[in-house]
Amino acid sequence: MQAELTPMDGQKAIGITFTDKPVTAFGGLALFVAFAQRLRLAETLQAALPFVLTSPNATPPHQILLAFFAGVLAGARRFAQLAVLRADEPVRQLFGLRRFPSTATFTRFFRRFTAKTVTETFAPLFAACVARLPHRPAGYTLDLDSSVFERYGTQEGALKGYNPKKRGRPSHHPLFAVLAEARCIAHVWLRSGNTGAARGASAFLAEVQALCPAHVGLTLVRADSGFFDEAFLRTLETTTLPYIVAARFTNPLQAATYRLTFRPFAPGLEVAELAYQALRWTTARRLIVVREELRQRPTARGRALFAAPGYRFHAVVTTLPLPPEAVWRTYNGRADTENRLKELKYSFGADGFCSHRFWATEAALRAICLLYNLVEAFQGALAVPVRRTLSTLRVTVFACGAILGRVGRQAVLRLSRTPSWQQRFLTHLQRLVTWVPNCNAVVPAEAHS
């Protein structure tokens, strides 16, 4: 014994000493490792990464990315916080790492990415995630949304632009494509902070379509008012993709709204529609307007119009032939995409892994979105009835004290939890070791040496 500590309740002192046994606080990560092994994740990453080792002592690039995943799963939100696993021998062995990289190794690794290598690396990896999705007769809904990542420094692309919470603060303005029914991030771009929401949206949509195989058919595109741009709407119409896009209440649209005759369809809800052609539009489009009466729905969050007090208004432009109220309800399902973006920020630290170099930051963001898809697929493989956020998984599954030991020549990880937790863990593990991934997954054909 090297020291004693009196407990806060004043009872008998507790001795304090040290052990050289390999101990971890994240023994539950063994379940994710079993899942990743069934996916052959290490081999897939090794095949996708284009970097060539220049030293026999260098850490292989795919192991750096695996260590990055392990750090994020353990709760790291910054490059410096990845050191939480630096001395964690059990996690190092579980993930098959030669050594756990230093913070400098992580930052140097991501700084190697260029615009070309970001695309070459992550396009097949995201395509593999999408290809593993099951076929749906009704197809998939694609939700487009952007977010704001505040920056505090002089990072490339961190510019002043739309920032509703911290006006004037430099930021990045990433663009996300989410397959709503599968909770899968199909694609992501990092963009400069002064970029409008719809800028590059047509090219972005083309890349998303290229990533989706034939059995993952897109049958609807939803987007917020940032994408209320005729060039983007024409792109959707050219590709014959049905869409619902929120409309911006410009002055001409407000004037048109005042002339509408609304009909009720639910308590406090009324709907109307019109053929609307905005200024500089080449054609008229179907526009649906819903208004909420504040007296019956005091928490309504739509647009308040000066000439119509007591109401909040919503408007969407669409090509769907459904009744107006059905279109509105279908569009409201897009709100769940906001939960995906919040989880990326607050559970995965998507806005925290920032480098001075733009493409390094984009590579880190795409890696985190890839990990998000893996965590979703992990829960799907476990067949859990309710999806949990990564923050909840850390507490209920991954956080588990464990000691790495040996029985004869076999390494043994001894987990310390209650018997009921142990039984659930063994049930999950048995399911994962017999789980068969979808064979539609696209894997890069050749590994880079």
Short mmCIF file of N, CA and C in Angstrom, two decimals, residues 125-266:
data_model
loop_
_atom_site.label_atom_id
_atom_site.label_comp_id
_atom_site.label_asym_id
_atom_site.label_seq_id
_atom_site.Cartn_x
_atom_site.Cartn_y
_atom_site.Cartn_z
N LEU A 125 -15.94 4.01 -49.82
CA LEU A 125 -16.36 3.64 -48.46
C LEU A 125 -17.82 4.00 -48.21
N PHE A 126 -18.24 5.19 -48.66
CA PHE A 126 -19.65 5.56 -48.52
C PHE A 126 -20.52 4.71 -49.44
N ALA A 127 -20.02 4.39 -50.63
CA ALA A 127 -20.77 3.52 -51.53
C ALA A 127 -21.00 2.16 -50.89
N ALA A 128 -20.00 1.67 -50.15
CA ALA A 128 -20.17 0.38 -49.47
C ALA A 128 -21.23 0.46 -48.39
N CYS A 129 -21.28 1.58 -47.66
CA CYS A 129 -22.32 1.75 -46.64
C CYS A 129 -23.71 1.75 -47.27
N VAL A 130 -23.87 2.47 -48.37
CA VAL A 130 -25.18 2.55 -49.02
C VAL A 130 -25.55 1.20 -49.64
N ALA A 131 -24.56 0.50 -50.20
CA ALA A 131 -24.84 -0.77 -50.87
C ALA A 131 -25.32 -1.84 -49.89
N ARG A 132 -24.96 -1.70 -48.61
CA ARG A 132 -25.41 -2.68 -47.63
C ARG A 132 -26.86 -2.48 -47.20
N LEU A 133 -27.48 -1.40 -47.63
CA LEU A 133 -28.87 -1.16 -47.24
C LEU A 133 -29.79 -2.12 -47.99
N PRO A 134 -30.87 -2.55 -47.36
CA PRO A 134 -31.80 -3.47 -48.05
C PRO A 134 -32.63 -2.73 -49.09
N HIS A 135 -33.13 -3.48 -50.02
CA HIS A 135 -34.04 -2.90 -51.03
C HIS A 135 -35.37 -2.57 -50.38
N ARG A 136 -35.92 -1.40 -50.68
CA ARG A 136 -37.24 -1.00 -50.21
C ARG A 136 -38.14 -0.79 -51.43
N PRO A 137 -39.26 -1.50 -51.51
CA PRO A 137 -40.16 -1.31 -52.67
C PRO A 137 -40.59 0.15 -52.84
N ALA A 138 -40.73 0.87 -51.71
CA ALA A 138 -41.14 2.27 -51.80
C ALA A 138 -39.96 3.21 -52.03
N GLY A 139 -38.75 2.67 -52.07
CA GLY A 139 -37.58 3.50 -52.28
C GLY A 139 -37.17 4.27 -51.03
N TYR A 140 -36.16 5.12 -51.19
CA TYR A 140 -35.60 5.87 -50.07
C TYR A 140 -35.81 7.37 -50.28
N THR A 141 -35.98 8.07 -49.16
CA THR A 141 -36.10 9.52 -49.17
C THR A 141 -34.74 10.12 -48.87
N LEU A 142 -34.31 11.05 -49.72
CA LEU A 142 -33.04 11.72 -49.54
C LEU A 142 -33.28 13.11 -48.95
N ASP A 143 -32.74 13.35 -47.77
CA ASP A 143 -32.85 14.65 -47.13
C ASP A 143 -31.54 15.40 -47.28
N LEU A 144 -31.61 16.61 -47.81
CA LEU A 144 -30.45 17.48 -47.93
C LEU A 144 -30.51 18.55 -46.85
N ASP A 145 -29.41 18.77 -46.18
CA ASP A 145 -29.38 19.77 -45.13
C ASP A 145 -27.95 20.26 -44.95
N SER A 146 -27.84 21.47 -44.44
CA SER A 146 -26.53 22.05 -44.15
C SER A 146 -26.44 22.37 -42.68
N SER A 147 -25.24 22.60 -42.20
CA SER A 147 -25.04 22.94 -40.79
C SER A 147 -23.96 24.01 -40.71
N VAL A 148 -23.78 24.53 -39.52
CA VAL A 148 -22.77 25.56 -39.28
C VAL A 148 -21.82 25.07 -38.20
N PHE A 149 -20.53 25.00 -38.52
CA PHE A 149 -19.50 24.62 -37.56
C PHE A 149 -18.67 25.86 -37.23
N GLU A 150 -18.86 26.43 -36.04
CA GLU A 150 -18.10 27.62 -35.66
C GLU A 150 -16.62 27.28 -35.52
N ARG A 151 -15.78 28.22 -35.92
CA ARG A 151 -14.32 28.04 -35.82
C ARG A 151 -13.71 29.18 -35.01
N TYR A 152 -12.64 28.86 -34.31
CA TYR A 152 -11.95 29.84 -33.47
C TYR A 152 -10.46 29.80 -33.83
N GLY A 153 -10.12 30.42 -34.93
CA GLY A 153 -8.75 30.41 -35.40
C GLY A 153 -8.68 30.91 -36.83
N THR A 154 -7.62 30.51 -37.52
CA THR A 154 -7.40 30.96 -38.90
C THR A 154 -7.37 29.77 -39.85
N GLN A 155 -8.29 28.83 -39.66
CA GLN A 155 -8.32 27.64 -40.50
C GLN A 155 -8.76 27.98 -41.92
N GLU A 156 -8.25 27.23 -42.88
CA GLU A 156 -8.63 27.43 -44.27
C GLU A 156 -10.13 27.21 -44.44
N GLY A 157 -10.78 28.13 -45.12
CA GLY A 157 -12.21 28.02 -45.37
C GLY A 157 -13.10 28.51 -44.25
N ALA A 158 -12.52 28.87 -43.11
CA ALA A 158 -13.31 29.40 -41.99
C ALA A 158 -13.56 30.88 -42.25
N LEU A 159 -14.75 31.19 -42.79
CA LEU A 159 -15.08 32.55 -43.20
C LEU A 159 -16.40 32.97 -42.57
N LYS A 160 -16.66 34.26 -42.60
CA LYS A 160 -17.91 34.78 -42.05
C LYS A 160 -19.03 34.56 -43.05
N GLY A 161 -20.13 34.06 -42.55
CA GLY A 161 -21.30 33.81 -43.39
C GLY A 161 -22.51 33.60 -42.51
N TYR A 162 -23.44 32.78 -42.99
CA TYR A 162 -24.67 32.51 -42.22
C TYR A 162 -24.30 31.80 -40.93
N ASN A 163 -24.61 32.42 -39.80
CA ASN A 163 -24.34 31.83 -38.49
C ASN A 163 -25.39 32.37 -37.52
N PRO A 164 -26.52 31.68 -37.39
CA PRO A 164 -27.63 32.24 -36.61
C PRO A 164 -27.35 32.38 -35.13
N LYS A 165 -26.45 31.56 -34.57
CA LYS A 165 -26.20 31.59 -33.13
C LYS A 165 -25.08 32.56 -32.76
N LYS A 166 -24.04 32.63 -33.58
CA LYS A 166 -22.90 33.50 -33.29
C LYS A 166 -22.60 34.32 -34.53
N ARG A 167 -23.33 35.39 -34.66
CA ARG A 167 -23.21 36.23 -35.86
C ARG A 167 -21.81 36.83 -35.96
N GLY A 168 -21.24 36.75 -37.16
CA GLY A 168 -19.92 37.29 -37.39
C GLY A 168 -18.80 36.33 -37.07
N ARG A 169 -19.11 35.18 -36.46
CA ARG A 169 -18.07 34.21 -36.13
C ARG A 169 -17.70 33.40 -37.37
N PRO A 170 -16.42 33.32 -37.73
CA PRO A 170 -16.02 32.47 -38.87
C PRO A 170 -16.48 31.03 -38.67
N SER A 171 -16.79 30.37 -39.77
CA SER A 171 -17.33 29.02 -39.66
C SER A 171 -17.08 28.25 -40.95
N HIS A 172 -17.36 26.95 -40.90
CA HIS A 172 -17.51 26.11 -42.08
C HIS A 172 -19.00 25.81 -42.24
N HIS A 173 -19.40 25.51 -43.46
CA HIS A 173 -20.82 25.32 -43.77
C HIS A 173 -21.00 24.00 -44.52
N PRO A 174 -20.90 22.85 -43.81
CA PRO A 174 -20.96 21.55 -44.51
C PRO A 174 -22.35 21.24 -45.03
N LEU A 175 -22.38 20.39 -46.05
CA LEU A 175 -23.62 19.95 -46.70
C LEU A 175 -23.73 18.44 -46.54
N PHE A 176 -24.91 17.97 -46.10
CA PHE A 176 -25.12 16.56 -45.81
C PHE A 176 -26.25 16.00 -46.66
N ALA A 177 -26.11 14.73 -47.03
CA ALA A 177 -27.18 13.97 -47.68
C ALA A 177 -27.47 12.76 -46.81
N VAL A 178 -28.73 12.64 -46.35
CA VAL A 178 -29.11 11.58 -45.42
C VAL A 178 -30.24 10.77 -46.04
N LEU A 179 -30.08 9.44 -46.05
CA LEU A 179 -31.16 8.55 -46.45
C LEU A 179 -32.04 8.33 -45.22
N ALA A 180 -33.23 8.95 -45.24
CA ALA A 180 -34.02 9.10 -44.02
C ALA A 180 -34.42 7.77 -43.40
N GLU A 181 -34.95 6.85 -44.21
CA GLU A 181 -35.46 5.60 -43.65
C GLU A 181 -34.36 4.74 -43.05
N ALA A 182 -33.15 4.86 -43.54
CA ALA A 182 -32.04 4.05 -43.05
C ALA A 182 -31.16 4.80 -42.05
N ARG A 183 -31.43 6.10 -41.84
CA ARG A 183 -30.58 6.93 -40.95
C ARG A 183 -29.12 6.83 -41.39
N CYS A 184 -28.90 6.82 -42.69
CA CYS A 184 -27.56 6.64 -43.27
C CYS A 184 -27.11 7.93 -43.94
N ILE A 185 -25.89 8.36 -43.64
CA ILE A 185 -25.32 9.54 -44.30
C ILE A 185 -24.70 9.07 -45.61
N ALA A 186 -25.33 9.45 -46.71
CA ALA A 186 -24.89 8.98 -48.01
C ALA A 186 -23.71 9.78 -48.55
N HIS A 187 -23.59 11.05 -48.13
CA HIS A 187 -22.52 11.88 -48.67
C HIS A 187 -22.40 13.13 -47.81
N VAL A 188 -21.24 13.76 -47.86
CA VAL A 188 -21.02 15.00 -47.12
C VAL A 188 -19.94 15.81 -47.82
N TRP A 189 -20.14 17.10 -47.87
CA TRP A 189 -19.13 18.06 -48.33
C TRP A 189 -18.84 19.04 -47.21
N LEU A 190 -17.59 19.38 -47.02
CA LEU A 190 -17.24 20.53 -46.20
C LEU A 190 -17.12 21.73 -47.12
N ARG A 191 -17.70 22.87 -46.70
CA ARG A 191 -17.66 24.07 -47.54
C ARG A 191 -17.25 25.27 -46.70
N SER A 192 -16.80 26.31 -47.37
CA SER A 192 -16.42 27.54 -46.69
C SER A 192 -17.63 28.17 -46.00
N GLY A 193 -17.36 28.98 -44.97
CA GLY A 193 -18.43 29.55 -44.18
C GLY A 193 -19.29 30.55 -44.93
N ASN A 194 -18.77 31.14 -45.99
CA ASN A 194 -19.56 32.13 -46.75
C ASN A 194 -20.34 31.50 -47.90
N THR A 195 -20.47 30.18 -47.91
CA THR A 195 -21.18 29.48 -48.98
C THR A 195 -22.67 29.41 -48.67
N GLY A 196 -23.51 29.72 -49.65
CA GLY A 196 -24.94 29.58 -49.48
C GLY A 196 -25.35 28.12 -49.43
N ALA A 197 -26.51 27.85 -48.82
CA ALA A 197 -26.94 26.46 -48.62
C ALA A 197 -27.04 25.69 -49.94
N ALA A 198 -27.55 26.34 -51.00
CA ALA A 198 -27.80 25.64 -52.26
C ALA A 198 -26.60 25.65 -53.20
N ARG A 199 -25.54 26.34 -52.83
CA ARG A 199 -24.40 26.42 -53.74
C ARG A 199 -23.76 25.04 -53.92
N GLY A 200 -23.64 24.63 -55.16
CA GLY A 200 -23.06 23.32 -55.46
C GLY A 200 -24.02 22.17 -55.24
N ALA A 201 -25.28 22.46 -54.90
CA ALA A 201 -26.22 21.39 -54.56
C ALA A 201 -26.48 20.45 -55.73
N SER A 202 -26.49 20.97 -56.95
CA SER A 202 -26.74 20.12 -58.12
C SER A 202 -25.61 19.12 -58.32
N ALA A 203 -24.36 19.58 -58.21
CA ALA A 203 -23.22 18.67 -58.34
C ALA A 203 -23.20 17.68 -57.19
N PHE A 204 -23.53 18.16 -56.00
CA PHE A 204 -23.58 17.29 -54.83
C PHE A 204 -24.62 16.19 -55.03
N LEU A 205 -25.79 16.55 -55.54
CA LEU A 205 -26.84 15.56 -55.79
C LEU A 205 -26.38 14.53 -56.81
N ALA A 206 -25.66 14.97 -57.84
CA ALA A 206 -25.16 14.03 -58.85
C ALA A 206 -24.21 13.02 -58.22
N GLU A 207 -23.36 13.48 -57.30
CA GLU A 207 -22.44 12.55 -56.64
C GLU A 207 -23.20 11.57 -55.76
N VAL A 208 -24.25 12.04 -55.09
CA VAL A 208 -25.05 11.13 -54.26
C VAL A 208 -25.69 10.05 -55.12
N GLN A 209 -26.24 10.44 -56.26
CA GLN A 209 -26.87 9.46 -57.15
C GLN A 209 -25.86 8.45 -57.66
N ALA A 210 -24.63 8.89 -57.90
CA ALA A 210 -23.59 7.97 -58.36
C ALA A 210 -23.20 6.96 -57.28
N LEU A 211 -23.34 7.35 -56.01
CA LEU A 211 -22.98 6.46 -54.91
C LEU A 211 -24.06 5.42 -54.62
N CYS A 212 -25.30 5.68 -55.07
CA CYS A 212 -26.42 4.78 -54.75
C CYS A 212 -26.56 3.71 -55.82
N PRO A 213 -26.46 2.44 -55.45
CA PRO A 213 -26.65 1.37 -56.44
C PRO A 213 -28.10 1.25 -56.85
N ALA A 214 -28.37 0.39 -57.82
CA ALA A 214 -29.71 0.29 -58.39
C ALA A 214 -30.75 -0.13 -57.37
N HIS A 215 -30.37 -0.99 -56.42
CA HIS A 215 -31.38 -1.50 -55.48
C HIS A 215 -31.73 -0.47 -54.40
N VAL A 216 -30.95 0.62 -54.31
CA VAL A 216 -31.25 1.70 -53.37
C VAL A 216 -31.79 2.87 -54.19
N GLY A 217 -33.07 2.80 -54.54
CA GLY A 217 -33.65 3.81 -55.41
C GLY A 217 -34.11 5.03 -54.63
N LEU A 218 -33.80 6.21 -55.16
CA LEU A 218 -34.25 7.47 -54.55
C LEU A 218 -35.61 7.82 -55.13
N THR A 219 -36.60 7.99 -54.27
CA THR A 219 -37.95 8.28 -54.74
C THR A 219 -38.47 9.64 -54.27
N LEU A 220 -37.70 10.34 -53.44
CA LEU A 220 -38.13 11.65 -52.97
C LEU A 220 -36.93 12.41 -52.43
N VAL A 221 -36.86 13.70 -52.72
CA VAL A 221 -35.84 14.58 -52.16
C VAL A 221 -36.54 15.66 -51.35
N ARG A 222 -36.08 15.85 -50.11
CA ARG A 222 -36.61 16.90 -49.24
C ARG A 222 -35.47 17.84 -48.86
N ALA A 223 -35.78 19.11 -48.76
CA ALA A 223 -34.75 20.11 -48.40
C ALA A 223 -35.43 21.32 -47.79
N ASP A 224 -34.67 22.08 -47.01
CA ASP A 224 -35.23 23.27 -46.37
C ASP A 224 -35.17 24.46 -47.32
N SER A 225 -35.53 25.64 -46.80
CA SER A 225 -35.67 26.81 -47.67
C SER A 225 -34.34 27.31 -48.22
N GLY A 226 -33.22 26.85 -47.65
CA GLY A 226 -31.93 27.23 -48.21
C GLY A 226 -31.75 26.71 -49.63
N PHE A 227 -32.54 25.69 -50.02
CA PHE A 227 -32.44 25.09 -51.35
C PHE A 227 -33.57 25.55 -52.27
N PHE A 228 -34.26 26.61 -51.86
CA PHE A 228 -35.34 27.17 -52.66
C PHE A 228 -34.73 28.03 -53.77
N ASP A 229 -34.17 27.34 -54.74
CA ASP A 229 -33.42 27.97 -55.83
C ASP A 229 -33.82 27.29 -57.13
N GLU A 230 -34.19 28.08 -58.14
CA GLU A 230 -34.72 27.45 -59.35
C GLU A 230 -33.70 26.57 -60.05
N ALA A 231 -32.43 26.95 -60.02
CA ALA A 231 -31.43 26.10 -60.68
C ALA A 231 -31.44 24.69 -60.07
N PHE A 232 -31.55 24.62 -58.75
CA PHE A 232 -31.60 23.30 -58.10
C PHE A 232 -32.91 22.60 -58.39
N LEU A 233 -34.02 23.34 -58.38
CA LEU A 233 -35.30 22.72 -58.69
C LEU A 233 -35.33 22.17 -60.11
N ARG A 234 -34.71 22.90 -61.04
CA ARG A 234 -34.65 22.41 -62.43
C ARG A 234 -33.82 21.13 -62.51
N THR A 235 -32.75 21.05 -61.71
CA THR A 235 -31.94 19.83 -61.69
C THR A 235 -32.78 18.65 -61.24
N LEU A 236 -33.56 18.83 -60.18
CA LEU A 236 -34.43 17.75 -59.70
C LEU A 236 -35.44 17.36 -60.75
N GLU A 237 -35.99 18.32 -61.44
CA GLU A 237 -36.99 18.03 -62.46
C GLU A 237 -36.37 17.35 -63.68
N THR A 238 -35.15 17.72 -64.01
CA THR A 238 -34.46 17.08 -65.14
C THR A 238 -34.18 15.62 -64.84
N THR A 239 -33.82 15.32 -63.58
CA THR A 239 -33.53 13.93 -63.20
C THR A 239 -34.79 13.18 -62.81
N THR A 240 -35.97 13.82 -62.95
CA THR A 240 -37.28 13.23 -62.63
C THR A 240 -37.35 12.74 -61.18
N LEU A 241 -36.66 13.43 -60.28
CA LEU A 241 -36.74 13.10 -58.86
C LEU A 241 -37.86 13.93 -58.22
N PRO A 242 -38.89 13.29 -57.67
CA PRO A 242 -39.91 14.05 -56.95
C PRO A 242 -39.27 14.80 -55.77
N TYR A 243 -39.81 15.94 -55.43
CA TYR A 243 -39.20 16.72 -54.37
C TYR A 243 -40.24 17.49 -53.58
N ILE A 244 -39.84 17.83 -52.35
CA ILE A 244 -40.57 18.79 -51.51
C ILE A 244 -39.50 19.71 -50.92
N VAL A 245 -39.56 20.98 -51.26
CA VAL A 245 -38.56 21.95 -50.81
C VAL A 245 -39.30 23.10 -50.13
N ALA A 246 -38.85 23.46 -48.94
CA ALA A 246 -39.48 24.58 -48.24
C ALA A 246 -39.26 25.87 -49.02
N ALA A 247 -40.26 26.73 -49.02
CA ALA A 247 -40.19 27.99 -49.76
C ALA A 247 -39.82 29.14 -48.82
N ARG A 248 -39.11 30.11 -49.38
CA ARG A 248 -38.81 31.33 -48.63
C ARG A 248 -39.96 32.33 -48.83
N PHE A 249 -40.38 32.94 -47.74
CA PHE A 249 -41.49 33.89 -47.82
C PHE A 249 -40.99 35.25 -48.28
N THR A 250 -40.73 35.34 -49.58
CA THR A 250 -40.36 36.62 -50.17
C THR A 250 -41.61 37.52 -50.19
N ASN A 251 -41.42 38.80 -50.48
CA ASN A 251 -42.56 39.72 -50.52
C ASN A 251 -43.62 39.29 -51.53
N PRO A 252 -43.25 38.87 -52.78
CA PRO A 252 -44.30 38.40 -53.71
C PRO A 252 -45.05 37.18 -53.18
N LEU A 253 -44.34 36.26 -52.52
CA LEU A 253 -45.02 35.09 -51.98
C LEU A 253 -45.95 35.47 -50.84
N GLN A 254 -45.54 36.41 -50.00
CA GLN A 254 -46.43 36.87 -48.94
C GLN A 254 -47.70 37.49 -49.52
N ALA A 255 -47.53 38.29 -50.56
CA ALA A 255 -48.70 38.91 -51.19
C ALA A 255 -49.64 37.85 -51.77
N ALA A 256 -49.06 36.81 -52.37
CA ALA A 256 -49.88 35.73 -52.92
C ALA A 256 -50.58 34.96 -51.80
N THR A 257 -49.93 34.82 -50.65
CA THR A 257 -50.51 34.10 -49.53
C THR A 257 -51.75 34.80 -48.98
N TYR A 258 -51.71 36.14 -48.95
CA TYR A 258 -52.85 36.88 -48.42
C TYR A 258 -54.11 36.67 -49.26
N ARG A 259 -53.95 36.32 -50.52
CA ARG A 259 -55.11 36.16 -51.41
C ARG A 259 -55.68 34.74 -51.40
N LEU A 260 -55.05 33.82 -50.67
CA LEU A 260 -55.48 32.43 -50.68
C LEU A 260 -56.71 32.21 -49.81
N THR A 261 -57.48 31.20 -50.17
CA THR A 261 -58.60 30.73 -49.35
C THR A 261 -58.20 29.41 -48.70
N PHE A 262 -58.10 29.42 -47.38
CA PHE A 262 -57.64 28.24 -46.66
C PHE A 262 -58.82 27.37 -46.24
N ARG A 263 -58.55 26.06 -46.13
CA ARG A 263 -59.55 25.13 -45.60
C ARG A 263 -58.93 24.35 -44.44
N PRO A 264 -59.69 24.07 -43.40
CA PRO A 264 -59.13 23.34 -42.25
C PRO A 264 -58.97 21.86 -42.57
N PHE A 265 -57.95 21.23 -41.98
CA PHE A 265 -57.79 19.78 -42.11
C PHE A 265 -57.41 19.13 -40.80
N ALA A 266 -57.18 19.91 -39.76
CA ALA A 266 -56.88 19.40 -38.43
C ALA A 266 -57.08 20.56 -37.46
#
